[in-house]
């Protein structure tokens, strides 16, 4: 299991607790849709997983959510590799070094298996590589810290393949405020952040508003001349008070912008019950640290004991489908997609959506809810490709 768990998700959860799995019958039609169409998942945390422990994902792996055999089984052929930079490295040259290192890992995956994988720098390359039977690996940077206030670094990372940047992560950085950071240093975007958004439009790097504060979201939309993305966010309507998710007004604004929200699968992102569980667990952990001391044996066993005594109430496939339905009812079919956060939310994934082999389950769920083939294809990749192409076209003209 990946030990790097983002704020708003879980810390390590004991695998001794196994949730009940809701069986879903996947039809040949669902499998065919998965295998015959481009599937873009806009946020998978393989590179940082490899930073913590190198494994060869070109072959079957014992842990994690992604490897080549499971991707092929699920029909996944265009997963964005997240170049995740912890907020602890903000304002440090190490953030830029780590970003380059994580990109090197993705290039190493391709180098090990050029018959299986290829870097994708454009929508055209995704389409061409899909036709060849290759899995495309486009890149997105999670946390703009490596830009270091220097637009030359934006160009550097564009040339290395970065095609979206999540402006901030769990703390305010030099670009934007974070939804998790209550200090609101910039009251939205910093002066440099506003300059960066405009320059990202010109270069052809998509603006990702996942993780940022509400004020930063609206300011980014006001400045951007192109549609933006939420690469791995879900809906606040289902998790009241959780600013990391988007509320209905933000979703409507995203629709007017022409953008797309890519739904995060993590249980704490998609159900109120799991979200409340996560907040209580964090509070209980903080209290235990104060009472027991962080270096004590009792505190070190906190996660395992807590999970045994208070198991996570896992979300289900239907929970994720409810988020997709809500977006469609609110602003239409053109603005929703998949941003699972596989390998980034630890053991908090819903039943029937536990790894990258599970996209046919999602497709079957959509079929069961009455979605047409054409609309499902939009959700799988069409909507994201439209936004990506719009950014490419704008950059070509500017």
mmCIF file of C-alpha atoms in Angstrom:
data_model
loop_
_atom_site.group_PDB
_atom_site.id
_atom_site.type_symbol
_atom_site.label_atom_id
_atom_site.label_comp_id
_atom_site.label_asym_id
_atom_site.label_seq_id
_atom_site.Cartn_x
_atom_site.Cartn_y
_atom_site.Cartn_z
ATOM 1 C CA UNK A 1 0.000 0.000 0.000
ATOM 2 C CA UNK A 2 1.255 3.453 -0.829
ATOM 3 C CA UNK A 3 2.236 5.179 2.416
ATOM 4 C CA UNK A 4 1.904 8.680 0.967
ATOM 5 C CA UNK A 5 -1.641 9.762 1.800
ATOM 6 C CA UNK A 6 -2.877 13.242 1.017
ATOM 7 C CA UNK A 7 -4.695 15.544 3.401
ATOM 8 C CA UNK A 8 -8.392 14.774 3.337
ATOM 9 C CA UNK A 9 -7.674 11.100 2.823
ATOM 10 C CA UNK A 10 -6.400 8.437 5.184
ATOM 11 C CA UNK A 11 -3.174 7.604 6.869
ATOM 12 C CA UNK A 12 -2.135 3.947 6.746
ATOM 13 C CA UNK A 13 -5.127 1.717 7.377
ATOM 14 C CA UNK A 14 -4.783 -1.836 8.597
ATOM 15 C CA UNK A 15 -5.386 -4.344 5.862
ATOM 16 C CA UNK A 16 -6.815 -6.612 8.550
ATOM 17 C CA UNK A 17 -10.125 -4.872 7.971
ATOM 18 C CA UNK A 18 -11.788 -5.976 4.751
ATOM 19 C CA UNK A 19 -14.949 -4.211 3.645
ATOM 20 C CA UNK A 20 -17.837 -6.070 2.138
ATOM 21 C CA UNK A 21 -17.583 -5.975 -1.644
ATOM 22 C CA UNK A 22 -20.697 -5.219 -3.608
ATOM 23 C CA UNK A 23 -20.604 -7.474 -6.626
ATOM 24 C CA UNK A 24 -21.353 -5.965 -10.011
ATOM 25 C CA UNK A 25 -21.924 -8.013 -13.132
ATOM 26 C CA UNK A 26 -19.901 -6.572 -15.992
ATOM 27 C CA UNK A 27 -21.354 -7.211 -19.430
ATOM 28 C CA UNK A 28 -19.476 -7.779 -22.664
ATOM 29 C CA UNK A 29 -20.664 -4.344 -23.764
ATOM 30 C CA UNK A 30 -18.976 -2.638 -20.816
ATOM 31 C CA UNK A 31 -15.732 -4.503 -21.414
ATOM 32 C CA UNK A 32 -15.899 -3.637 -25.104
ATOM 33 C CA UNK A 33 -16.386 0.067 -24.339
ATOM 34 C CA UNK A 34 -13.365 -0.081 -22.014
ATOM 35 C CA UNK A 35 -11.126 -1.819 -24.532
ATOM 36 C CA UNK A 36 -12.130 0.054 -27.689
ATOM 37 C CA UNK A 37 -11.999 3.648 -26.454
ATOM 38 C CA UNK A 38 -9.443 6.020 -25.013
ATOM 39 C CA UNK A 39 -9.671 6.160 -21.216
ATOM 40 C CA UNK A 40 -8.033 9.176 -19.622
ATOM 41 C CA UNK A 41 -7.593 9.099 -15.870
ATOM 42 C CA UNK A 42 -6.193 12.520 -15.104
ATOM 43 C CA UNK A 43 -4.527 11.711 -11.790
ATOM 44 C CA UNK A 44 -2.572 8.589 -10.848
ATOM 45 C CA UNK A 45 0.279 8.833 -8.331
ATOM 46 C CA UNK A 46 2.653 6.197 -9.706
ATOM 47 C CA UNK A 47 5.803 8.391 -9.786
ATOM 48 C CA UNK A 48 5.757 9.221 -6.071
ATOM 49 C CA UNK A 49 4.915 5.596 -5.288
ATOM 50 C CA UNK A 50 8.157 4.706 -7.085
ATOM 51 C CA UNK A 51 10.033 7.375 -5.137
ATOM 52 C CA UNK A 52 9.002 5.655 -1.925
ATOM 53 C CA UNK A 53 9.734 2.143 -3.188
ATOM 54 C CA UNK A 54 10.849 1.261 -6.693
ATOM 55 C CA UNK A 55 8.819 -1.438 -8.398
ATOM 56 C CA UNK A 56 8.622 -2.353 -12.067
ATOM 57 C CA UNK A 57 5.090 -1.348 -13.049
ATOM 58 C CA UNK A 58 5.676 -2.655 -16.574
ATOM 59 C CA UNK A 59 4.949 -6.028 -14.942
ATOM 60 C CA UNK A 60 2.451 -7.225 -12.331
ATOM 61 C CA UNK A 61 3.122 -5.775 -8.877
ATOM 62 C CA UNK A 62 2.053 -7.081 -5.489
ATOM 63 C CA UNK A 63 0.913 -3.740 -4.125
ATOM 64 C CA UNK A 64 -0.273 -0.364 -5.356
ATOM 65 C CA UNK A 65 -3.188 0.379 -7.648
ATOM 66 C CA UNK A 66 -1.434 0.489 -11.047
ATOM 67 C CA UNK A 67 0.646 -1.818 -13.202
ATOM 68 C CA UNK A 68 0.620 -2.790 -16.875
ATOM 69 C CA UNK A 69 -1.406 -6.028 -16.647
ATOM 70 C CA UNK A 70 -4.127 -4.390 -14.561
ATOM 71 C CA UNK A 71 -4.203 -1.320 -16.802
ATOM 72 C CA UNK A 72 -4.680 -3.519 -19.861
ATOM 73 C CA UNK A 73 -7.387 -5.486 -18.089
ATOM 74 C CA UNK A 74 -9.251 -2.301 -17.249
ATOM 75 C CA UNK A 75 -8.761 -0.673 -20.652
ATOM 76 C CA UNK A 76 -6.766 2.232 -19.204
ATOM 77 C CA UNK A 77 -4.615 3.685 -21.968
ATOM 78 C CA UNK A 78 -3.948 7.338 -21.079
ATOM 79 C CA UNK A 79 -3.291 7.790 -17.354
ATOM 80 C CA UNK A 80 -1.791 11.127 -16.356
ATOM 81 C CA UNK A 81 1.243 10.431 -14.203
ATOM 82 C CA UNK A 82 1.133 12.827 -11.269
ATOM 83 C CA UNK A 83 4.421 14.582 -10.563
ATOM 84 C CA UNK A 84 3.523 15.116 -6.908
ATOM 85 C CA UNK A 85 5.610 17.527 -4.835
ATOM 86 C CA UNK A 86 4.936 17.546 -1.067
ATOM 87 C CA UNK A 87 4.149 20.945 0.417
ATOM 88 C CA UNK A 88 7.037 20.396 2.829
ATOM 89 C CA UNK A 89 9.377 21.128 -0.093
ATOM 90 C CA UNK A 90 7.759 24.465 -0.978
ATOM 91 C CA UNK A 91 10.261 27.340 -1.177
ATOM 92 C CA UNK A 92 13.081 24.846 -1.563
ATOM 93 C CA UNK A 93 15.224 23.982 -4.575
ATOM 94 C CA UNK A 94 14.519 20.364 -3.664
ATOM 95 C CA UNK A 95 10.984 20.684 -5.030
ATOM 96 C CA UNK A 96 12.334 21.321 -8.535
ATOM 97 C CA UNK A 97 14.875 18.539 -8.181
ATOM 98 C CA UNK A 98 12.185 16.098 -7.105
ATOM 99 C CA UNK A 99 9.935 17.077 -10.015
ATOM 100 C CA UNK A 100 12.721 16.322 -12.494
ATOM 101 C CA UNK A 101 13.474 13.058 -10.691
ATOM 102 C CA UNK A 102 9.850 11.902 -10.845
ATOM 103 C CA UNK A 103 9.693 12.713 -14.557
ATOM 104 C CA UNK A 104 12.844 10.607 -14.939
ATOM 105 C CA UNK A 105 10.940 7.704 -13.361
ATOM 106 C CA UNK A 106 8.190 7.961 -15.970
ATOM 107 C CA UNK A 107 10.770 8.056 -18.723
ATOM 108 C CA UNK A 108 12.356 4.970 -17.140
ATOM 109 C CA UNK A 109 9.030 3.123 -17.313
ATOM 110 C CA UNK A 110 8.869 3.853 -21.038
ATOM 111 C CA UNK A 111 12.524 2.933 -21.462
ATOM 112 C CA UNK A 112 11.944 -0.454 -19.844
ATOM 113 C CA UNK A 113 8.933 -1.257 -22.011
ATOM 114 C CA UNK A 114 8.687 0.853 -25.186
ATOM 115 C CA UNK A 115 6.399 -1.826 -26.600
ATOM 116 C CA UNK A 116 3.914 -1.102 -23.805
ATOM 117 C CA UNK A 117 4.212 2.586 -22.873
ATOM 118 C CA UNK A 118 4.981 5.964 -24.461
ATOM 119 C CA UNK A 119 5.141 9.527 -23.152
ATOM 120 C CA UNK A 120 2.270 11.609 -24.537
ATOM 121 C CA UNK A 121 2.840 15.321 -25.049
ATOM 122 C CA UNK A 122 -0.353 16.107 -26.956
ATOM 123 C CA UNK A 123 -3.860 14.969 -27.777
ATOM 124 C CA UNK A 124 -2.588 13.840 -31.168
ATOM 125 C CA UNK A 125 0.044 11.612 -29.571
ATOM 126 C CA UNK A 126 -2.564 10.064 -27.260
ATOM 127 C CA UNK A 127 -4.681 9.203 -30.304
ATOM 128 C CA UNK A 128 -1.732 7.886 -32.316
ATOM 129 C CA UNK A 129 -0.426 5.773 -29.448
ATOM 130 C CA UNK A 130 -3.890 4.392 -28.742
ATOM 131 C CA UNK A 131 -4.052 3.247 -32.376
ATOM 132 C CA UNK A 132 -0.730 1.437 -31.868
ATOM 133 C CA UNK A 133 -1.932 -0.326 -28.716
ATOM 134 C CA UNK A 134 0.408 1.625 -26.429
ATOM 135 C CA UNK A 135 -0.483 3.076 -23.039
ATOM 136 C CA UNK A 136 0.177 6.817 -23.172
ATOM 137 C CA UNK A 137 1.723 8.460 -20.128
ATOM 138 C CA UNK A 138 0.980 12.197 -20.175
ATOM 139 C CA UNK A 139 2.309 14.195 -17.218
ATOM 140 C CA UNK A 140 0.668 16.550 -14.741
ATOM 141 C CA UNK A 141 2.450 18.402 -11.923
ATOM 142 C CA UNK A 142 0.666 18.333 -8.563
ATOM 143 C CA UNK A 143 1.812 21.488 -6.729
ATOM 144 C CA UNK A 144 3.377 24.346 -8.667
ATOM 145 C CA UNK A 145 6.177 24.730 -6.136
ATOM 146 C CA UNK A 146 8.909 23.636 -8.625
ATOM 147 C CA UNK A 147 8.214 26.717 -10.770
ATOM 148 C CA UNK A 148 10.061 28.712 -8.081
ATOM 149 C CA UNK A 149 8.636 32.051 -9.234
ATOM 150 C CA UNK A 150 10.511 31.792 -12.531
ATOM 151 C CA UNK A 151 8.580 31.494 -15.793
ATOM 152 C CA UNK A 152 11.646 29.869 -17.357
ATOM 153 C CA UNK A 153 10.881 26.849 -15.182
ATOM 154 C CA UNK A 154 7.395 26.682 -16.669
ATOM 155 C CA UNK A 155 8.973 26.360 -20.104
ATOM 156 C CA UNK A 156 11.460 23.794 -18.763
ATOM 157 C CA UNK A 157 8.732 21.556 -17.406
ATOM 158 C CA UNK A 158 6.608 21.997 -20.515
ATOM 159 C CA UNK A 159 9.549 20.728 -22.549
ATOM 160 C CA UNK A 160 9.820 17.776 -20.156
ATOM 161 C CA UNK A 161 6.184 16.896 -20.851
ATOM 162 C CA UNK A 162 4.150 18.592 -18.103
ATOM 163 C CA UNK A 163 0.705 19.382 -19.498
ATOM 164 C CA UNK A 164 -1.140 20.535 -16.393
ATOM 165 C CA UNK A 165 -0.108 22.123 -13.108
ATOM 166 C CA UNK A 166 -2.113 21.898 -9.887
ATOM 167 C CA UNK A 167 -1.407 25.398 -8.625
ATOM 168 C CA UNK A 168 -0.990 24.464 -4.943
ATOM 169 C CA UNK A 169 -1.288 21.397 -2.719
ATOM 170 C CA UNK A 170 -1.851 21.207 1.040
ATOM 171 C CA UNK A 171 -0.386 24.610 1.936
ATOM 172 C CA UNK A 172 -0.233 28.022 0.330
ATOM 173 C CA UNK A 173 2.803 28.223 -1.922
ATOM 174 C CA UNK A 174 4.229 31.108 -3.949
ATOM 175 C CA UNK A 175 1.386 30.738 -6.481
ATOM 176 C CA UNK A 176 -1.897 30.231 -4.655
ATOM 177 C CA UNK A 177 -3.718 29.515 -1.414
ATOM 178 C CA UNK A 178 -4.635 25.929 -0.622
ATOM 179 C CA UNK A 179 -8.107 24.750 0.391
ATOM 180 C CA UNK A 180 -6.448 23.068 3.385
ATOM 181 C CA UNK A 181 -4.490 26.121 4.540
ATOM 182 C CA UNK A 182 -6.621 28.391 6.716
ATOM 183 C CA UNK A 183 -4.069 31.224 6.734
ATOM 184 C CA UNK A 184 -5.152 32.438 3.273
ATOM 185 C CA UNK A 185 -1.805 34.087 2.647
ATOM 186 C CA UNK A 186 -2.731 35.539 -0.748
ATOM 187 C CA UNK A 187 -6.510 35.699 -0.467
ATOM 188 C CA UNK A 188 -6.528 33.648 -3.670
ATOM 189 C CA UNK A 189 -3.669 33.831 -6.168
ATOM 190 C CA UNK A 190 -0.384 35.605 -5.520
ATOM 191 C CA UNK A 191 0.729 38.348 -7.923
ATOM 192 C CA UNK A 192 3.072 35.801 -9.508
ATOM 193 C CA UNK A 193 0.268 33.243 -9.564
ATOM 194 C CA UNK A 194 -1.855 35.586 -11.665
ATOM 195 C CA UNK A 195 1.050 36.088 -14.055
ATOM 196 C CA UNK A 196 1.646 32.329 -14.165
ATOM 197 C CA UNK A 197 -1.956 31.495 -15.089
ATOM 198 C CA UNK A 198 -1.778 33.817 -18.085
ATOM 199 C CA UNK A 199 1.568 32.366 -19.136
ATOM 200 C CA UNK A 200 0.322 28.773 -18.763
ATOM 201 C CA UNK A 201 -2.391 29.639 -21.290
ATOM 202 C CA UNK A 202 0.233 30.866 -23.747
ATOM 203 C CA UNK A 203 2.537 27.869 -23.270
ATOM 204 C CA UNK A 204 -0.227 25.263 -23.412
ATOM 205 C CA UNK A 205 -0.188 23.973 -19.821
ATOM 206 C CA UNK A 206 -3.658 23.339 -18.411
ATOM 207 C CA UNK A 207 -4.619 25.118 -15.202
ATOM 208 C CA UNK A 208 -5.629 22.626 -12.523
ATOM 209 C CA UNK A 209 -7.721 24.051 -9.698
ATOM 210 C CA UNK A 210 -7.881 20.924 -7.541
ATOM 211 C CA UNK A 211 -6.558 21.701 -4.036
ATOM 212 C CA UNK A 212 -6.769 25.499 -4.283
ATOM 213 C CA UNK A 213 -8.968 27.752 -2.147
ATOM 214 C CA UNK A 214 -12.313 28.945 -3.460
ATOM 215 C CA UNK A 215 -10.942 32.458 -3.965
ATOM 216 C CA UNK A 216 -7.993 31.121 -5.962
ATOM 217 C CA UNK A 217 -10.396 29.076 -8.098
ATOM 218 C CA UNK A 218 -12.502 32.087 -9.069
ATOM 219 C CA UNK A 219 -9.455 34.265 -9.734
ATOM 220 C CA UNK A 220 -7.924 31.579 -11.964
ATOM 221 C CA UNK A 221 -11.160 31.351 -13.950
ATOM 222 C CA UNK A 222 -11.305 35.127 -14.334
ATOM 223 C CA UNK A 223 -7.769 35.278 -15.722
ATOM 224 C CA UNK A 224 -7.675 32.130 -17.846
ATOM 225 C CA UNK A 225 -8.502 32.477 -21.524
ATOM 226 C CA UNK A 226 -8.875 28.694 -21.837
ATOM 227 C CA UNK A 227 -10.960 26.002 -20.104
ATOM 228 C CA UNK A 228 -9.490 24.775 -16.808
ATOM 229 C CA UNK A 229 -9.566 21.368 -15.157
ATOM 230 C CA UNK A 230 -10.093 19.952 -11.696
ATOM 231 C CA UNK A 231 -7.822 16.945 -12.144
ATOM 232 C CA UNK A 232 -8.993 14.980 -9.092
ATOM 233 C CA UNK A 233 -11.833 16.619 -7.182
ATOM 234 C CA UNK A 234 -15.312 15.582 -6.119
ATOM 235 C CA UNK A 235 -18.412 17.443 -4.961
ATOM 236 C CA UNK A 236 -19.028 19.391 -1.777
ATOM 237 C CA UNK A 237 -22.750 18.667 -2.028
ATOM 238 C CA UNK A 238 -21.927 15.183 -0.709
ATOM 239 C CA UNK A 239 -19.248 16.297 1.791
ATOM 240 C CA UNK A 240 -20.533 19.526 3.426
ATOM 241 C CA UNK A 241 -17.791 21.827 4.683
ATOM 242 C CA UNK A 242 -14.994 20.024 2.820
ATOM 243 C CA UNK A 243 -13.461 22.844 0.780
ATOM 244 C CA UNK A 244 -11.132 20.479 -1.064
ATOM 245 C CA UNK A 245 -14.235 19.481 -3.064
ATOM 246 C CA UNK A 246 -16.161 21.850 -5.349
ATOM 247 C CA UNK A 247 -19.534 23.352 -4.468
ATOM 248 C CA UNK A 248 -22.388 23.768 -6.951
ATOM 249 C CA UNK A 249 -21.639 27.432 -7.707
ATOM 250 C CA UNK A 250 -18.048 26.528 -8.557
ATOM 251 C CA UNK A 251 -19.211 23.687 -10.788
ATOM 252 C CA UNK A 252 -21.545 26.072 -12.631
ATOM 253 C CA UNK A 253 -18.665 28.533 -13.073
ATOM 254 C CA UNK A 254 -16.473 25.706 -14.357
ATOM 255 C CA UNK A 255 -19.176 24.852 -16.880
ATOM 256 C CA UNK A 256 -19.340 28.442 -18.142
ATOM 257 C CA UNK A 257 -15.559 28.368 -18.488
ATOM 258 C CA UNK A 258 -15.867 25.216 -20.618
ATOM 259 C CA UNK A 259 -13.793 23.196 -18.159
ATOM 260 C CA UNK A 260 -14.091 19.698 -16.751
ATOM 261 C CA UNK A 261 -14.144 18.165 -13.272
ATOM 262 C CA UNK A 262 -12.449 14.777 -13.011
ATOM 263 C CA UNK A 263 -14.051 12.865 -10.149
ATOM 264 C CA UNK A 264 -11.792 11.628 -7.339
ATOM 265 C CA UNK A 265 -12.655 8.073 -6.202
ATOM 266 C CA UNK A 266 -11.360 8.279 -2.606
ATOM 267 C CA UNK A 267 -14.040 7.359 -0.048
ATOM 268 C CA UNK A 268 -13.379 10.485 2.009
ATOM 269 C CA UNK A 269 -13.964 12.586 -1.108
ATOM 270 C CA UNK A 270 -17.262 11.036 -2.131
ATOM 271 C CA UNK A 271 -19.288 10.307 1.022
ATOM 272 C CA UNK A 272 -20.088 12.395 4.070
ATOM 273 C CA UNK A 273 -19.766 9.373 6.326
ATOM 274 C CA UNK A 274 -16.197 8.590 5.268
ATOM 275 C CA UNK A 275 -15.273 12.273 5.306
ATOM 276 C CA UNK A 276 -16.520 12.654 8.890
ATOM 277 C CA UNK A 277 -14.635 9.470 9.816
ATOM 278 C CA UNK A 278 -11.423 10.945 8.390
ATOM 279 C CA UNK A 279 -11.803 14.223 10.296
ATOM 280 C CA UNK A 280 -12.480 12.395 13.564
ATOM 281 C CA UNK A 281 -9.534 10.123 13.004
ATOM 282 C CA UNK A 282 -7.234 13.113 12.437
ATOM 283 C CA UNK A 283 -8.491 14.750 15.619
ATOM 284 C CA UNK A 284 -8.056 11.530 17.600
ATOM 285 C CA UNK A 285 -4.557 11.062 16.210
ATOM 286 C CA UNK A 286 -3.583 14.608 17.190
ATOM 287 C CA UNK A 287 -4.910 14.012 20.697
ATOM 288 C CA UNK A 288 -3.034 10.706 20.940
ATOM 289 C CA UNK A 289 0.196 12.394 19.846
ATOM 290 C CA UNK A 290 -0.185 14.979 22.590
ATOM 291 C CA UNK A 291 -1.022 12.435 25.269
ATOM 292 C CA UNK A 292 1.341 9.611 24.311
ATOM 293 C CA UNK A 293 4.159 11.428 22.533
ATOM 294 C CA UNK A 294 4.952 10.943 18.861
ATOM 295 C CA UNK A 295 7.935 8.712 19.608
ATOM 296 C CA UNK A 296 6.100 6.318 21.892
ATOM 297 C CA UNK A 297 5.385 2.726 20.897
ATOM 298 C CA UNK A 298 1.739 3.284 21.752
ATOM 299 C CA UNK A 299 1.451 6.147 19.278
ATOM 300 C CA UNK A 300 3.319 4.260 16.562
ATOM 301 C CA UNK A 301 0.666 1.556 16.706
ATOM 302 C CA UNK A 302 -2.162 4.117 16.648
ATOM 303 C CA UNK A 303 -3.075 3.698 12.961
ATOM 304 C CA UNK A 304 -3.377 -0.071 13.084
ATOM 305 C CA UNK A 305 -5.304 -0.120 16.348
ATOM 306 C CA UNK A 306 -7.616 2.693 15.266
ATOM 307 C CA UNK A 307 -8.493 0.984 11.987
ATOM 308 C CA UNK A 308 -9.247 -2.263 13.811
ATOM 309 C CA UNK A 309 -11.516 -0.582 16.336
ATOM 310 C CA UNK A 310 -13.019 2.044 13.984
ATOM 311 C CA UNK A 311 -13.011 0.644 10.431
ATOM 312 C CA UNK A 312 -13.361 3.056 7.571
ATOM 313 C CA UNK A 313 -16.898 3.130 6.125
ATOM 314 C CA UNK A 314 -15.922 2.598 2.504
ATOM 315 C CA UNK A 315 -17.768 4.348 -0.278
ATOM 316 C CA UNK A 316 -19.174 2.279 -3.142
ATOM 317 C CA UNK A 317 -19.227 2.434 -6.907
ATOM 318 C CA UNK A 318 -22.683 3.999 -6.599
ATOM 319 C CA UNK A 319 -21.183 6.785 -4.466
ATOM 320 C CA UNK A 320 -18.865 7.757 -7.330
ATOM 321 C CA UNK A 321 -21.673 7.469 -9.881
ATOM 322 C CA UNK A 322 -23.774 9.827 -7.755
ATOM 323 C CA UNK A 323 -21.086 12.509 -8.198
ATOM 324 C CA UNK A 324 -21.051 12.042 -11.961
ATOM 325 C CA UNK A 325 -24.861 12.226 -12.039
ATOM 326 C CA UNK A 326 -24.832 15.437 -10.010
ATOM 327 C CA UNK A 327 -22.450 17.206 -12.400
ATOM 328 C CA UNK A 328 -24.434 16.066 -15.420
ATOM 329 C CA UNK A 329 -27.724 17.281 -13.922
ATOM 330 C CA UNK A 330 -26.155 20.584 -12.893
ATOM 331 C CA UNK A 331 -24.179 21.593 -16.005
ATOM 332 C CA UNK A 332 -24.497 18.799 -18.576
ATOM 333 C CA UNK A 333 -22.577 15.810 -19.856
ATOM 334 C CA UNK A 334 -19.721 17.863 -21.351
ATOM 335 C CA UNK A 335 -17.953 18.701 -18.107
ATOM 336 C CA UNK A 336 -17.192 15.525 -16.138
ATOM 337 C CA UNK A 337 -14.527 12.831 -16.300
ATOM 338 C CA UNK A 338 -12.288 10.517 -14.263
ATOM 339 C CA UNK A 339 -9.512 11.579 -11.873
ATOM 340 C CA UNK A 340 -9.342 8.548 -9.589
ATOM 341 C CA UNK A 341 -6.292 9.438 -7.450
ATOM 342 C CA UNK A 342 -5.167 5.795 -7.664
ATOM 343 C CA UNK A 343 -1.923 5.273 -5.733
ATOM 344 C CA UNK A 344 -2.646 8.558 -3.934
ATOM 345 C CA UNK A 345 -5.473 7.837 -1.487
ATOM 346 C CA UNK A 346 -4.141 4.656 0.047
ATOM 347 C CA UNK A 347 -6.667 2.101 1.235
ATOM 348 C CA UNK A 348 -9.650 4.424 0.957
ATOM 349 C CA UNK A 349 -10.866 3.383 -2.493
ATOM 350 C CA UNK A 350 -14.531 2.394 -2.875
ATOM 351 C CA UNK A 351 -15.787 -1.117 -3.264
ATOM 352 C CA UNK A 352 -15.642 -2.195 -6.921
ATOM 353 C CA UNK A 353 -13.106 0.557 -7.735
ATOM 354 C CA UNK A 354 -9.979 -0.744 -6.014
ATOM 355 C CA UNK A 355 -7.428 -0.451 -8.827
ATOM 356 C CA UNK A 356 -6.972 0.312 -12.523
ATOM 357 C CA UNK A 357 -8.538 -2.974 -13.599
ATOM 358 C CA UNK A 358 -11.928 -1.644 -12.427
ATOM 359 C CA UNK A 359 -12.904 0.844 -15.162
ATOM 360 C CA UNK A 360 -15.329 -1.701 -16.702
ATOM 361 C CA UNK A 361 -17.166 -1.658 -13.357
ATOM 362 C CA UNK A 362 -17.559 2.116 -13.652
ATOM 363 C CA UNK A 363 -18.730 1.785 -17.251
ATOM 364 C CA UNK A 364 -21.233 -0.889 -16.282
ATOM 365 C CA UNK A 365 -22.537 1.376 -13.531
ATOM 366 C CA UNK A 366 -23.031 4.163 -16.071
ATOM 367 C CA UNK A 367 -24.811 1.773 -18.439
ATOM 368 C CA UNK A 368 -27.047 0.630 -15.597
ATOM 369 C CA UNK A 369 -27.982 4.266 -14.962
ATOM 370 C CA UNK A 370 -28.991 4.793 -18.560
ATOM 371 C CA UNK A 371 -25.991 6.616 -20.000
ATOM 372 C CA UNK A 372 -25.577 6.188 -23.747
ATOM 373 C CA UNK A 373 -22.396 4.850 -25.306
ATOM 374 C CA UNK A 374 -21.589 8.315 -26.663
ATOM 375 C CA UNK A 375 -21.987 9.950 -23.259
ATOM 376 C CA UNK A 376 -19.870 7.287 -21.584
ATOM 377 C CA UNK A 377 -17.109 7.890 -24.117
ATOM 378 C CA UNK A 378 -17.269 11.596 -23.253
ATOM 379 C CA UNK A 379 -16.789 10.763 -19.572
ATOM 380 C CA UNK A 380 -13.948 8.330 -20.298
ATOM 381 C CA UNK A 381 -11.907 10.819 -22.316
ATOM 382 C CA UNK A 382 -13.880 12.987 -24.716
ATOM 383 C CA UNK A 383 -14.494 15.854 -22.322
ATOM 384 C CA UNK A 384 -10.896 16.017 -21.118
ATOM 385 C CA UNK A 385 -9.546 15.735 -24.665
ATOM 386 C CA UNK A 386 -11.767 18.640 -25.730
ATOM 387 C CA UNK A 387 -10.358 20.842 -22.954
ATOM 388 C CA UNK A 388 -6.784 19.759 -23.622
ATOM 389 C CA UNK A 389 -7.207 20.453 -27.338
ATOM 390 C CA UNK A 390 -8.654 23.903 -26.628
ATOM 391 C CA UNK A 391 -5.537 24.721 -24.592
ATOM 392 C CA UNK A 392 -3.279 23.417 -27.359
ATOM 393 C CA UNK A 393 -5.090 25.531 -29.950
ATOM 394 C CA UNK A 394 -4.877 28.706 -27.835
ATOM 395 C CA UNK A 395 -1.150 28.198 -27.227
ATOM 396 C CA UNK A 396 -0.539 27.641 -30.956
ATOM 397 C CA UNK A 397 -2.035 31.064 -31.666
ATOM 398 C CA UNK A 398 -0.256 32.908 -28.867
#
